[in-house]
Short mmCIF file of C-alpha atoms and ligand atoms in Angstrom, two decimals:
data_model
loop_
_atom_site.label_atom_id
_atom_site.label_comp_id
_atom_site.label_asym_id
_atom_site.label_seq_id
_atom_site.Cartn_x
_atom_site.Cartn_y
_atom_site.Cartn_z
CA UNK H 1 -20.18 -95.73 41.58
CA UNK H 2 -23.98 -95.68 41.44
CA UNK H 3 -25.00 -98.70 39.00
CA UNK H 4 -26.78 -97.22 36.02
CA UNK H 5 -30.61 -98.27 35.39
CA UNK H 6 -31.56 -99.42 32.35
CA UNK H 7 -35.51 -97.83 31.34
CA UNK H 8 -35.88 -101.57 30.34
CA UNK H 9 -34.14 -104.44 31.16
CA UNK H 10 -34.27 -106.75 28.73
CA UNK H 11 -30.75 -108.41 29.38
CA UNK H 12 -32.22 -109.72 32.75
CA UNK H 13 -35.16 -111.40 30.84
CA UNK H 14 -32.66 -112.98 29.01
CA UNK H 15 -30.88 -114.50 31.24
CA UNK H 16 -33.34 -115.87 32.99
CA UNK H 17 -34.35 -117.63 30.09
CA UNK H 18 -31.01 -117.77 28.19
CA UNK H 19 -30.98 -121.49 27.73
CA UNK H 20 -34.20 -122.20 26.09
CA UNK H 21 -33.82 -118.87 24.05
CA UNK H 22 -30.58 -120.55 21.93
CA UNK H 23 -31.99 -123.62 21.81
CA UNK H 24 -34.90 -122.41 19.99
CA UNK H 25 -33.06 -120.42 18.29
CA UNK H 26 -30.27 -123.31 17.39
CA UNK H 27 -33.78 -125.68 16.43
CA UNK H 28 -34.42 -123.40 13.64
CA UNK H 29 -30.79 -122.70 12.05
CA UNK H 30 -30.70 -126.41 11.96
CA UNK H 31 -34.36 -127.14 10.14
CA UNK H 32 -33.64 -124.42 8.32
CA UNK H 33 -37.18 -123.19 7.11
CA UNK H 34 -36.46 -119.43 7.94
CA UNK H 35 -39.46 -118.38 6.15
CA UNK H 36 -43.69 -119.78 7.61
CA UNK H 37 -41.34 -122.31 8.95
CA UNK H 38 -43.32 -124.78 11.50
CA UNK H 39 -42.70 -122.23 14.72
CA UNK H 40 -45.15 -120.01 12.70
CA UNK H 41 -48.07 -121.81 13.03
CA UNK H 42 -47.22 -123.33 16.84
CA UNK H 43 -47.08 -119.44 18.07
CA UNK H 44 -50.37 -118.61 15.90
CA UNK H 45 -52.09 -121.55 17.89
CA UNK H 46 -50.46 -120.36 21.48
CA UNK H 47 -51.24 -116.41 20.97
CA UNK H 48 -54.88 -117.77 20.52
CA UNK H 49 -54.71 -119.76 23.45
CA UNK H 50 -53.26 -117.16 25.33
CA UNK H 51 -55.83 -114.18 24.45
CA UNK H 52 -58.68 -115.94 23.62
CA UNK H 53 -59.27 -114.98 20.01
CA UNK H 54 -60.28 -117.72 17.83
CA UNK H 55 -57.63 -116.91 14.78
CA UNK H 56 -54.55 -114.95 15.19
CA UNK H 57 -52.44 -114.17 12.17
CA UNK H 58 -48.63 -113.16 12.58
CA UNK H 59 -46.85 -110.75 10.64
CA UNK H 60 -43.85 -108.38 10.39
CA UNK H 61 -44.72 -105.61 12.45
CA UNK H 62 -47.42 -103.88 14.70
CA UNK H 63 -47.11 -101.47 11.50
CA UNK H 64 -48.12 -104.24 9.30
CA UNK H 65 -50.54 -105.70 11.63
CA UNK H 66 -52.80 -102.35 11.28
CA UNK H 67 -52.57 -102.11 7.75
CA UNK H 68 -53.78 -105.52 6.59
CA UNK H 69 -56.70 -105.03 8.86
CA UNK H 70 -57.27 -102.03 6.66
CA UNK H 71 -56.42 -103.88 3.67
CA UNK H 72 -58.90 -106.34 4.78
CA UNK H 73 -61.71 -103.87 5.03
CA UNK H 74 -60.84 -101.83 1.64
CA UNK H 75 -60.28 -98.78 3.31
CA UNK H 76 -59.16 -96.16 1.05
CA UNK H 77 -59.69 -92.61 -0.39
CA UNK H 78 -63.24 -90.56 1.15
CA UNK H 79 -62.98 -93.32 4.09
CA UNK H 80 -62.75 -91.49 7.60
CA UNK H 81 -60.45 -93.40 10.09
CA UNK H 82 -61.17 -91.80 13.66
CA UNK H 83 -58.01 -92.11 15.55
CA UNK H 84 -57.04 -90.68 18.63
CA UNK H 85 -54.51 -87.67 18.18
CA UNK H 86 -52.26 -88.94 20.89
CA UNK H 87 -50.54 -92.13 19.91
CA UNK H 88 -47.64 -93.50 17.90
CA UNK H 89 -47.74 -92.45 14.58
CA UNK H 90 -48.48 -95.56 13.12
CA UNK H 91 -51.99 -95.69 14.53
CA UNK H 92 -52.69 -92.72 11.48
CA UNK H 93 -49.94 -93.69 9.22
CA UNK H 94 -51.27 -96.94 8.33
CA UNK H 95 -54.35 -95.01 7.68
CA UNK H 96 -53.07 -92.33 5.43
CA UNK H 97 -51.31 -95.23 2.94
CA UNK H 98 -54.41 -96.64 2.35
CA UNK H 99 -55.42 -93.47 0.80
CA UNK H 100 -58.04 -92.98 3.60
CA UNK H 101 -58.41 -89.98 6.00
CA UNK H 102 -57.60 -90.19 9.61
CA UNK H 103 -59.68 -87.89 11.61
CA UNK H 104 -57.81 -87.14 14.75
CA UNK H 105 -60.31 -87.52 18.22
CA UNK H 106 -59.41 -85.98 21.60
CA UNK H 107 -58.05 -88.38 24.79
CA UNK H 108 -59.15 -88.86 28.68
CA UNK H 109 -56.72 -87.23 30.69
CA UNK H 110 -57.01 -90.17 33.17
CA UNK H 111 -56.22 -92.91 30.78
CA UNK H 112 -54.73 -91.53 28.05
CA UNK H 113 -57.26 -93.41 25.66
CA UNK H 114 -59.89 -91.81 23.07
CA UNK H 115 -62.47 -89.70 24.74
CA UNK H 116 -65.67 -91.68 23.78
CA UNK H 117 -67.69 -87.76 23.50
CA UNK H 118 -64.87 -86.83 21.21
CA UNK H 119 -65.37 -89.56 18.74
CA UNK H 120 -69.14 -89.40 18.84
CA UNK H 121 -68.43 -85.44 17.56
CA UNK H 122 -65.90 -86.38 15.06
CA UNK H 123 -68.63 -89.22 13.32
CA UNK H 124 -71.08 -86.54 13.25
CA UNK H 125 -68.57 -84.25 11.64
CA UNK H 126 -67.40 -86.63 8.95
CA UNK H 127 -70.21 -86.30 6.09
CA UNK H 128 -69.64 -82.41 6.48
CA UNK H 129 -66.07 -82.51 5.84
CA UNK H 130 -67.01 -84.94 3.10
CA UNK H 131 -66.04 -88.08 4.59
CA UNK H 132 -67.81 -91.99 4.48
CA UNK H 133 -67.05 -92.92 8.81
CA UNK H 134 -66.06 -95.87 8.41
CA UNK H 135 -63.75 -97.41 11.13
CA UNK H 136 -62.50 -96.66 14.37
CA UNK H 137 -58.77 -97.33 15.67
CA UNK H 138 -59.00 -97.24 19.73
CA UNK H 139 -55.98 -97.58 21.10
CA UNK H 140 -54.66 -98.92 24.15
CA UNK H 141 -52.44 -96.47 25.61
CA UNK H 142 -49.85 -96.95 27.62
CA UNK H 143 -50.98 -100.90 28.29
CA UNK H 144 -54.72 -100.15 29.54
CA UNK H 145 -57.27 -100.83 27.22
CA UNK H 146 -59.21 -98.09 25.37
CA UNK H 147 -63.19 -98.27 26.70
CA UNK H 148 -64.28 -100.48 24.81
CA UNK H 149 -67.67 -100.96 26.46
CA UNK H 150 -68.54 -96.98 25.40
CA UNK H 151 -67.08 -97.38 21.94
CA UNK H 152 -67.99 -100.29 20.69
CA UNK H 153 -71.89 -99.32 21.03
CA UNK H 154 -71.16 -95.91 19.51
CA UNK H 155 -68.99 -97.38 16.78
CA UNK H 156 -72.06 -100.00 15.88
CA UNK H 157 -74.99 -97.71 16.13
CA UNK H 158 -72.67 -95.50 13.33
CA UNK H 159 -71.55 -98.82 11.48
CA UNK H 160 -68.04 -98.46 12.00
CA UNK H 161 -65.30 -101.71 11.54
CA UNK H 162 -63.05 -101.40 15.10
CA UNK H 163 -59.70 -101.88 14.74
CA UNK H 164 -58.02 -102.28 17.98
CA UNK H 165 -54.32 -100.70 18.24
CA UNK H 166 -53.13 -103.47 21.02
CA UNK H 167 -49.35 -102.55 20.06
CA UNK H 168 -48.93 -101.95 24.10
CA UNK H 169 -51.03 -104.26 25.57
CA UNK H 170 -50.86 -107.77 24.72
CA UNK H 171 -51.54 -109.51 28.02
CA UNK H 172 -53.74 -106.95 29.27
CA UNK H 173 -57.50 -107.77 30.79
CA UNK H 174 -60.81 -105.63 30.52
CA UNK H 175 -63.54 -107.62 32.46
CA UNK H 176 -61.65 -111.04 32.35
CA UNK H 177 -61.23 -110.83 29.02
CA UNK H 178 -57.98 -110.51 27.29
CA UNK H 179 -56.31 -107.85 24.77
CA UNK H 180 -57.41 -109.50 21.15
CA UNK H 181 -60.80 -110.25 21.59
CA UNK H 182 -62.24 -106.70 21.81
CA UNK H 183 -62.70 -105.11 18.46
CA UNK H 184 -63.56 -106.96 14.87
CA UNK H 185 -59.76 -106.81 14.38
CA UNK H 186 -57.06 -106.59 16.86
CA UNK H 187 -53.05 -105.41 16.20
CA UNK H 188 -50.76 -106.56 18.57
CA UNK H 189 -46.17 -105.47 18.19
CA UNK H 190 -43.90 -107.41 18.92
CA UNK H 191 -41.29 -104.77 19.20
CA UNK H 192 -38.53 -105.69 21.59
CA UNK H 193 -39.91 -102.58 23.72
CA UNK H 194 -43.33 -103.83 24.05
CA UNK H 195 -44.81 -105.95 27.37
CA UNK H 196 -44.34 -109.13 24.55
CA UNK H 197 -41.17 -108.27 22.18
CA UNK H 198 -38.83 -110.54 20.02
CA UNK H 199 -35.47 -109.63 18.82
CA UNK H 200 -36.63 -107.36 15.94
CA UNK H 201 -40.12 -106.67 14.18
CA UNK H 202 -43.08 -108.67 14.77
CA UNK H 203 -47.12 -108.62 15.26
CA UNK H 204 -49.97 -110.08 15.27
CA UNK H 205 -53.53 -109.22 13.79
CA UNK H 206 -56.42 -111.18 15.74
CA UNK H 207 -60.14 -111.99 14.74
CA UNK H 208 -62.79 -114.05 16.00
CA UNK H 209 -64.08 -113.94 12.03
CA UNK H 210 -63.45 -116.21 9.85
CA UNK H 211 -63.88 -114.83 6.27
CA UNK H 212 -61.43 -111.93 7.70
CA UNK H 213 -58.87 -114.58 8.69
CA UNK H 214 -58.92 -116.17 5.46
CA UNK H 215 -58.35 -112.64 3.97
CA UNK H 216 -55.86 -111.61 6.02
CA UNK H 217 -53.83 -114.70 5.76
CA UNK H 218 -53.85 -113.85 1.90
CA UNK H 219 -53.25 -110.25 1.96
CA UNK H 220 -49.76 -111.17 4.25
CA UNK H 221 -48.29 -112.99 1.65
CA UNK H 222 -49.34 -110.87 -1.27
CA UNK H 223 -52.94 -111.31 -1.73
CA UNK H 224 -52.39 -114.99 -2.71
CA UNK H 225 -54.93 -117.54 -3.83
CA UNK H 226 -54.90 -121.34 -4.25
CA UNK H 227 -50.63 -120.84 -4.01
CA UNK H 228 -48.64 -118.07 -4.52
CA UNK H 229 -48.75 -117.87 -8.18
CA UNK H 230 -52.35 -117.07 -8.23
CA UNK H 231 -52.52 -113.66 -6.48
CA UNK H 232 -56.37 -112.55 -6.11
CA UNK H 233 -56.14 -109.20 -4.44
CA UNK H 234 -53.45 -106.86 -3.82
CA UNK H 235 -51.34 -107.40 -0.84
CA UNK H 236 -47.40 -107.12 0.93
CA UNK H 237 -44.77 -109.45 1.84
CA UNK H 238 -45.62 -109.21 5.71
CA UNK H 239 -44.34 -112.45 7.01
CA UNK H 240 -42.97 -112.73 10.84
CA UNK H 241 -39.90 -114.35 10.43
CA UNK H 242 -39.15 -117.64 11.56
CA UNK H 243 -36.60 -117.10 13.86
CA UNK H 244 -38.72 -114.53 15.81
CA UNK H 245 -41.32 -116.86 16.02
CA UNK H 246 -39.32 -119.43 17.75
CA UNK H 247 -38.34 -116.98 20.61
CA UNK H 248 -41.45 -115.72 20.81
CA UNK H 249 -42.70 -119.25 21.81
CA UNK H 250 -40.25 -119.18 24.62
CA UNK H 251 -40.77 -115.63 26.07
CA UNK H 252 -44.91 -117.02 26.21
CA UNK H 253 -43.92 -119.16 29.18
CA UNK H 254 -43.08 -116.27 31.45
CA UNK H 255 -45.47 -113.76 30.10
CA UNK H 256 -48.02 -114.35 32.14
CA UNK H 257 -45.34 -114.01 35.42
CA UNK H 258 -43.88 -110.80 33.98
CA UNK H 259 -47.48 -109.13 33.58
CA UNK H 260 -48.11 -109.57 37.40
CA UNK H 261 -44.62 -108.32 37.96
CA UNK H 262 -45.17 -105.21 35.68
CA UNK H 263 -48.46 -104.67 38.22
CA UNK H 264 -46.31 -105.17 40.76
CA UNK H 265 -44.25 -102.72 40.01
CA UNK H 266 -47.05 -100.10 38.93
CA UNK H 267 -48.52 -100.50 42.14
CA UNK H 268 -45.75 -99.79 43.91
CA UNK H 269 -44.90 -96.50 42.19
CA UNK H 270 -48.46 -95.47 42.66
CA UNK H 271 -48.61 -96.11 46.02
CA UNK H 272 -45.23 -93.81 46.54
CA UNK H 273 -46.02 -90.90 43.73
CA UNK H 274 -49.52 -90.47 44.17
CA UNK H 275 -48.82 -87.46 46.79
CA UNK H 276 -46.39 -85.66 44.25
CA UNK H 277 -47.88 -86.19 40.62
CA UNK H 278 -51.01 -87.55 38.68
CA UNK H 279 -49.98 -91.28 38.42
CA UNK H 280 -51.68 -93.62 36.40
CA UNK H 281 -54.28 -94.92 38.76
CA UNK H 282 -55.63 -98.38 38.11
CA UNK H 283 -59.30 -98.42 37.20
CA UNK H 284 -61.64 -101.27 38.30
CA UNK H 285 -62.14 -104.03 35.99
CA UNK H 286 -59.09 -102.91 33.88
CA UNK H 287 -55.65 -105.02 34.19
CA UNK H 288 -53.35 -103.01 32.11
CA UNK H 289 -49.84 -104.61 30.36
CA UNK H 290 -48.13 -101.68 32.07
CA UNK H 291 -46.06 -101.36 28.85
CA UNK H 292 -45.23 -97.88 30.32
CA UNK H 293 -45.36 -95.94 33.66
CA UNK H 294 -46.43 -92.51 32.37
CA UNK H 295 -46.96 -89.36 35.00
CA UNK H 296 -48.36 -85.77 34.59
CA UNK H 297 -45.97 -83.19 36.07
CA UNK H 298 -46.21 -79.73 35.43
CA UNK H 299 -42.72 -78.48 34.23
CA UNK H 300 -41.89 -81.73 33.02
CA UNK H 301 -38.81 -80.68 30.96
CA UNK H 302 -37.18 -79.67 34.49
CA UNK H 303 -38.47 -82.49 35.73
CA UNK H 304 -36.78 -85.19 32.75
CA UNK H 305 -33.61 -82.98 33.10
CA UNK H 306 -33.00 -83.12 37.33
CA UNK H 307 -33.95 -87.25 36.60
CA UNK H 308 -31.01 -86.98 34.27
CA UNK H 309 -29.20 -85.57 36.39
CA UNK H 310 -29.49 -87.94 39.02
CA UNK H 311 -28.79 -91.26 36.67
CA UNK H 312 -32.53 -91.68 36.22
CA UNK H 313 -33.16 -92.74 32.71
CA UNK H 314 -37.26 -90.80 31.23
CA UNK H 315 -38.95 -91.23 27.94
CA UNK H 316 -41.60 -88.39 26.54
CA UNK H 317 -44.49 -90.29 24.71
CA UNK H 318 -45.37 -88.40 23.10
CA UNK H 319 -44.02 -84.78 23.03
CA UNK H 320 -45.88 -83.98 19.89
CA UNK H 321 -49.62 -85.01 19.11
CA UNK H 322 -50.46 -86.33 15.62
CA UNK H 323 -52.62 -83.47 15.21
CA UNK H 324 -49.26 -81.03 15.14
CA UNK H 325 -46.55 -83.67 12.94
CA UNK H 326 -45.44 -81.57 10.16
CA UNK H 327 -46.66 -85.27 8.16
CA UNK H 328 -50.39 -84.81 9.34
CA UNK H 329 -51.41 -81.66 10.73
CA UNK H 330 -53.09 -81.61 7.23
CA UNK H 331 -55.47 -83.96 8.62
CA UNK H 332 -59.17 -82.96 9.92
CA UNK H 333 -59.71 -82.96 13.88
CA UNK H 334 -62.81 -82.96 15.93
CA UNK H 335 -64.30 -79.86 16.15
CA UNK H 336 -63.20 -78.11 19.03
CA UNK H 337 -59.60 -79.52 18.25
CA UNK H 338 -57.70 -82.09 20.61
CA UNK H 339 -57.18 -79.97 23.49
CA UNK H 340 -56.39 -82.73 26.16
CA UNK H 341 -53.48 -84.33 23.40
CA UNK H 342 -51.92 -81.11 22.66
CA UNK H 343 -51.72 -80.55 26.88
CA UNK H 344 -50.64 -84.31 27.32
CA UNK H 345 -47.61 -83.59 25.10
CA UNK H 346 -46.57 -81.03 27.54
CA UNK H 347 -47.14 -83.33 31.06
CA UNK H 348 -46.60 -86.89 30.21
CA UNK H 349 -42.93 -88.31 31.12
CA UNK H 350 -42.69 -91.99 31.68
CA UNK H 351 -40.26 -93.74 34.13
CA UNK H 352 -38.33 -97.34 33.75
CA UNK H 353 -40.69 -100.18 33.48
CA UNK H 354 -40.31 -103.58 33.21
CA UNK H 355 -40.48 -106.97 35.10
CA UNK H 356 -37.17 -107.35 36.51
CA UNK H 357 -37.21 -103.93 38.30
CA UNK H 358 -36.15 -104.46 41.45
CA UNK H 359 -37.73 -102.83 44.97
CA UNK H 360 -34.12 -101.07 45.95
CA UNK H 361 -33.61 -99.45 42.08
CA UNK H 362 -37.22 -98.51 42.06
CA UNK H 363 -36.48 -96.75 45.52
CA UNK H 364 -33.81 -94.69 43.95
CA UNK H 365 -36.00 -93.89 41.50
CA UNK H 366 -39.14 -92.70 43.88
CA UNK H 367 -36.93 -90.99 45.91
CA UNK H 368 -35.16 -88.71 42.53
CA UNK H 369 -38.87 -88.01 40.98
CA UNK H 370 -39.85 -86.73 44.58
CA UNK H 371 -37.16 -84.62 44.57
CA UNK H 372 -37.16 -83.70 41.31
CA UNK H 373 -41.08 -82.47 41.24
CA UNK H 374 -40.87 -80.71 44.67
CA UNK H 375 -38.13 -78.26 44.46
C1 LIG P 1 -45.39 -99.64 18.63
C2 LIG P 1 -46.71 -99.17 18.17
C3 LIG P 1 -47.18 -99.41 16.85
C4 LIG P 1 -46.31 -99.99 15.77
O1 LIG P 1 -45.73 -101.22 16.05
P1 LIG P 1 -44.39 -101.63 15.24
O2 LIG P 1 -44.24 -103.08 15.59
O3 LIG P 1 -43.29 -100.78 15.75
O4 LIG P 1 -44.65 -101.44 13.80
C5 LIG P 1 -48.46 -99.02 16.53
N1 LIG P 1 -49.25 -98.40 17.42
C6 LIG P 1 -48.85 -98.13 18.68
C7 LIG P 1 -49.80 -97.45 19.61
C8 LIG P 1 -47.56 -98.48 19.09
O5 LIG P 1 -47.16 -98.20 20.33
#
């Protein structure tokens, strides 16, 4: 019998790091300081030698991550939040807790990330639906990041805080320049799925600013002052655990190995798919964290059930833009609506990807999505 493929492996990360993972792991059941214990600070002071930010703050979630940059900023009720309509969820639902309005802007077909024209039209539609613009949440779909160099200009001629959604693509590069540094405030998850997961929630929020570190560092252990008795703004309990922290520290030391693997792999299923769907083509300049491999196919639920079929494990991000959720269709769009999201939905299926994919697997798998598109 055929071996069955995993859509990510993370057993065979483990075991090639098995070892250090339980030692860590052992370190901290025997120091015991499960909570801000000292891993906390060692991975705060790695992550910003990794990405290049000058202050990274962990927390609980990716979730969490986006909302205490929110916090940070005050964002609340007659605030617009532009936000692309094709994400995760989270990307608006952080938004919408706060009180504050997420208007939903259209995507690139080619990347997946927000259409810089869209947002433009949805800033100059805010006032009109009776809404202050006042931050931007580009995300980075998919691994690649969002275009920065075309928002960030139209985001500070409008004077709009950017809040980049890195939940999928810590470790990626735009320029030379790595995933953290590119808006005021950057989110990054630490969900196991993600190109940089522990073993449960995590995240990280990252800012070159100092005043918003300070703030951010308060608002993540309830708005806390001199200790945490004096409590000087409103905040949550949105600690990274210890534990996590301490195997995050260990899955650092191959991250940079399992990014060029990822590309590795991308490339490869590029190369072999480009003649039978619209593949994710690499753009220049832009190293993507390949947190998924996402095609366009044109009857793609015929397509994800044949892949069944032949042992070949999918995923649909996302098969329902944020602009249809039953929880947000309530919320304003561009003008014109979101007409490359609510088409995405339809297209997008995403194959197994992750570092330990191996060339004879991912040949079974070419060879079952060329079949499965053709006939
Ligand atoms: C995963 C994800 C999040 C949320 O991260 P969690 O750690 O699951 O809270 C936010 N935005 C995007 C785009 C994501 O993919």
């Amino acid at each position: 019998m055929r071996e069955s493929i995993p859509f990510i492996d993370l057993q065979a990360q483990r075991r090639r790091i098995k070892p250090e993972i339980d030692q860590a792991i052992a370190r901290v059941l025997e120091h015991g300081q499960f909570i801000m214990g000292p891993e906390i600070a060692e991975l705060e002071t790695r992550l910003s030698e990794f990405c290049g930010a000058r202050h990274t703050v962990v927390c609980a979630s990716g979730t969490d991550a986006l909302a205490l940059a929110l916090m940070a900023w005050e964002t609340g009720p007659g605030d617009a939040v532009f936000v692309p309509a094709y994400t995760f969820v989270a990307t608006a639902g952080v938004v919408a807790c706060r009180g504050a309005t997420p208007v939903f802007v259209d995507v690139l077909e080619d990347t997946f990330n927000m259409d810089p024209a869209s947002l433009e039209a949805a800033i100059a539609a805010a006032p009109k639906m009776g809404l202050r613009p006042k931050a931007v949440i580009p995300v980075d779909m998919f691994g690649r990041p969002a275009d920065y160099p075309a928002i960030l200009p139209i985001a500070g001629k409008h004077g709009l805080a950017v809040l980049s959604d890195a939940a999928q693509s810590f470790g990626a590069t735009l320029d030379g320049q790595r995933t953290g540094t590119f808006g005021q405030i950057t989110a990054t998850s630490f969900f196991p799925a993600k190109p940089l997961g522990c073993y449960g929630d995590g995240g990280a929020v990252f800012t070159d600013d100092e005043g918003l570190e300070r703030i951010l560092r308060s608002l993540r252990v309830h708005g806390q002052g001199s200790d945490k008795y004096d409590n000087v703004r409103i905040g949550i309990n949105g600690r990274l655990d210890t534990l996590q922290a301490a195997i995050l520290l260990q899955k650092l030391t191959v991250f940079e190995d399992e990014i060029t693997s990822r590309n590795r792999v991308a490339a490869r299923y590029n190369s072999a798919l480009r003649e039978v769907a619209r593949v994710p083509e690499s753009t220049k300049g832009v190293g993507s964290a390949w947190a998924q491999f996402t095609l366009l196919v044109e009857n793609r639920d015929r397509v994800a059930g044949r892949l069944k079929e032949a042992g070949i494990p999918t995923a649909i991000y996302y098969p329902i833009p944020l602009n249809a959720q039953q929880g947000y269709k309530h919320f304003p769009s561009v003008p014109g609506g979101v007409p490359v999201s609510d088409n995405l939905a339809t297209r997008a299926i995403s194959l197994p990807m992750h570092p330990y994919l191996e060339a004879p697997v991912q040949d079974r798998i070419i060879d079952a999505v060329k079949q499965a598109v053709q006939n």
